[in-house]
């Protein structure tokens, strides 16, 4: 290599080489001179034949158009387009014959370069090789009445020749800074493109032509319906298109790969018919793109829907656009997407490991038009993981985008503990158990948000452990919710906590309609069966807690929270059937109770229990008052065992005697009001009302108050065991005071009458009237009138029972004053 370079250097120094180089230089200069002379000649030729050339160009144009062309001036560009001859047309304007009506020029160009074949020009013929449009506006327009400025191409007579003598073939077209507008007010269409550059060389064939078109365009509008907005608005379009025109098919086919639109590449196959009345288009687009990038290329109407969701990784998508370009409204638009192992983001959160097939179509049912009412979004084979819960939707669709309704199937199986990810754990904490969900849903979508979801199907939860944090209560439960068109059926619910076991079933008629439209008027009928229930503990679960308002984490929306608050006010009918129940010290069996609850108010319409050897029926109402309940109750007591009854109610707080000191069967009617805590405890001194009682087969055994009277008045009588006749009377209670109406006790040992005030605390003042006559013989008289006539014969003792020490009663001589009687009667 070195030797070759050295020899070259030696050759360049020789005289022979310099001589050859000099001759080459003369040839080049001579050639350039000839070219210069040639173009000077062309310049002279142009100057001398300017009018002829203008006439020829005008003729070429007017042979092909039916309008009017005005050209401001014709110039010549030196050495541009060599070896062709370049003529410059300045201030060119093309108008159709109806310009006076619509005032819209089809074309306005600051400059058009027309490159002519030199040989044809020397033979005084115009042969256009290339046209360059510079700073041009192409404006195609049709008004609302169908008046158009596009009727500028002259129709040619049909001949057997493929090309007439007047056909003009342009081999190359170039656009520089060209604005293209096609506006159809009649069909609400607008296509507006700013062409930075467009280049194509045309290859003519017998059936048409083909070209590779290179373009760099900014899309201002591609609106098939201006009322809805534009596709690819304000996006840059750049790439190469293979374009073919067929005279036989009268259409243009376009094929491109990796056409840049915005920040993404697209493969496009399209065809555009050129029929005057019904020009049909068929565009097919494929891409690999991000969800929101694709959504931004669609019109705002569709973007408004898709923008409420996001898919974080790119997806495969295809779009098909078909229709008549002259037809009113939208063409048929179908968008298909395949999503695999992605993340779906919505206002409700993220669904991970998400895969599904999606389709948007504005022609859901053929024949109903390409419009919002006939549009749908179709989802198939949806799987994902929402906050740890697997979700499967085999089929779903959103129909009618004017009033969207989503329908489909929803399936899921998961551990109940996963519900904590949705509801949070400040209200309920789940542990253990399985959930199985199989639902068909029908959901309204208002303002692109889920509204009034309606379900048919089942939600089954088994052996779930739940912690109700507001009350720190843990329990295990089963739940089966069966949604039908007519009602929500609640089945197989089992609640168990400690010894409390509750089986629940029921239904809510017209549940879904009422839940959304009138939740306060829902009626839930629940049947509760239990082998054992501690009523006070169960009430603590049912009772409303003000602390629930302090829960920090609530997943529900404001609308949902408002609806839930209204649901809490709905009516609940509880049909209780309890084999055994306990209320404080009261034990009962075969309890059958109907409870109506609404807005934290409880109404016991029918209640019946068997207790203390008898039967107790009752009707009550519990009205919330702060953290307490105001209770009004009517109770009928039938032949209960007195010692058992008093023991069940802790002897009503009386310490002066014990329940075992009294025997007999009590029947009573109670009309009373009292205050009760949410846990079922009675508030001291809150009772008010009347007690009508009747005692059969009464006995007093070691009854301390009587023993005291006996020691005082009858030291020689055995008052430790007293049997008395049937006894009835009325008591009036107000707080800790019991107003004792006048009643008589007739026994085998002594008779006495009682009236006045008895207090569970302080304030006892009872008047006793005790005949000293021994009633032992009188007690044997069967005739009650005769026995009553002898009752007060002889000495009658008047005693007062008042408060003593340590809650015991004190007996002294005295008579209850009249004012005490008046106060008693007022009470």
JSON list of C-alpha atoms in Angstrom, two decimals, residues 655-656 708 757-766 800-812:
[
{"chain": "A", "resi": 655, "resn": "UNK", "atom": "CA", "xyz": [-84.05, -5.85, 101.35]},
{"chain": "A", "resi": 656, "resn": "UNK", "atom": "CA", "xyz": [-86.70, -6.06, 104.08]},
{"chain": "A", "resi": 708, "resn": "UNK", "atom": "CA", "xyz": [-92.28, -7.40, 113.62]},
{"chain": "A", "resi": 757, "resn": "UNK", "atom": "CA", "xyz": [-95.96, 5.01, 100.08]},
{"chain": "A", "resi": 758, "resn": "UNK", "atom": "CA", "xyz": [-93.25, 2.37, 99.96]},
{"chain": "A", "resi": 759, "resn": "UNK", "atom": "CA", "xyz": [-89.73, 3.45, 98.91]},
{"chain": "A", "resi": 760, "resn": "UNK", "atom": "CA", "xyz": [-86.88, 1.31, 97.62]},
{"chain": "A", "resi": 761, "resn": "UNK", "atom": "CA", "xyz": [-84.58, 3.94, 99.11]},
{"chain": "A", "resi": 762, "resn": "UNK", "atom": "CA", "xyz": [-86.00, 6.52, 101.56]},
{"chain": "A", "resi": 763, "resn": "UNK", "atom": "CA", "xyz": [-89.47, 7.88, 102.01]},
{"chain": "A", "resi": 764, "resn": "UNK", "atom": "CA", "xyz": [-91.47, 4.83, 103.10]},
{"chain": "A", "resi": 765, "resn": "UNK", "atom": "CA", "xyz": [-94.68, 5.74, 104.91]},
{"chain": "A", "resi": 766, "resn": "UNK", "atom": "CA", "xyz": [-97.24, 2.97, 104.97]},
{"chain": "A", "resi": 800, "resn": "UNK", "atom": "CA", "xyz": [-97.14, 3.32, 110.64]},
{"chain": "A", "resi": 801, "resn": "UNK", "atom": "CA", "xyz": [-94.31, 1.65, 108.71]},
{"chain": "A", "resi": 802, "resn": "UNK", "atom": "CA", "xyz": [-91.43, 4.08, 108.05]},
{"chain": "A", "resi": 803, "resn": "UNK", "atom": "CA", "xyz": [-87.75, 4.00, 107.13]},
{"chain": "A", "resi": 804, "resn": "UNK", "atom": "CA", "xyz": [-85.47, 2.28, 109.61]},
{"chain": "A", "resi": 805, "resn": "UNK", "atom": "CA", "xyz": [-81.75, 1.65, 109.74]},
{"chain": "A", "resi": 806, "resn": "UNK", "atom": "CA", "xyz": [-79.79, -0.20, 107.04]},
{"chain": "A", "resi": 807, "resn": "UNK", "atom": "CA", "xyz": [-82.73, -0.35, 104.69]},
{"chain": "A", "resi": 808, "resn": "UNK", "atom": "CA", "xyz": [-85.02, -2.09, 107.14]},
{"chain": "A", "resi": 809, "resn": "UNK", "atom": "CA", "xyz": [-88.50, -0.84, 108.08]},
{"chain": "A", "resi": 810, "resn": "UNK", "atom": "CA", "xyz": [-89.52, 0.61, 111.39]},
{"chain": "A", "resi": 811, "resn": "UNK", "atom": "CA", "xyz": [-93.01, 0.14, 112.88]},
{"chain": "A", "resi": 812, "resn": "UNK", "atom": "CA", "xyz": [-94.64, 2.59, 115.23]}
]
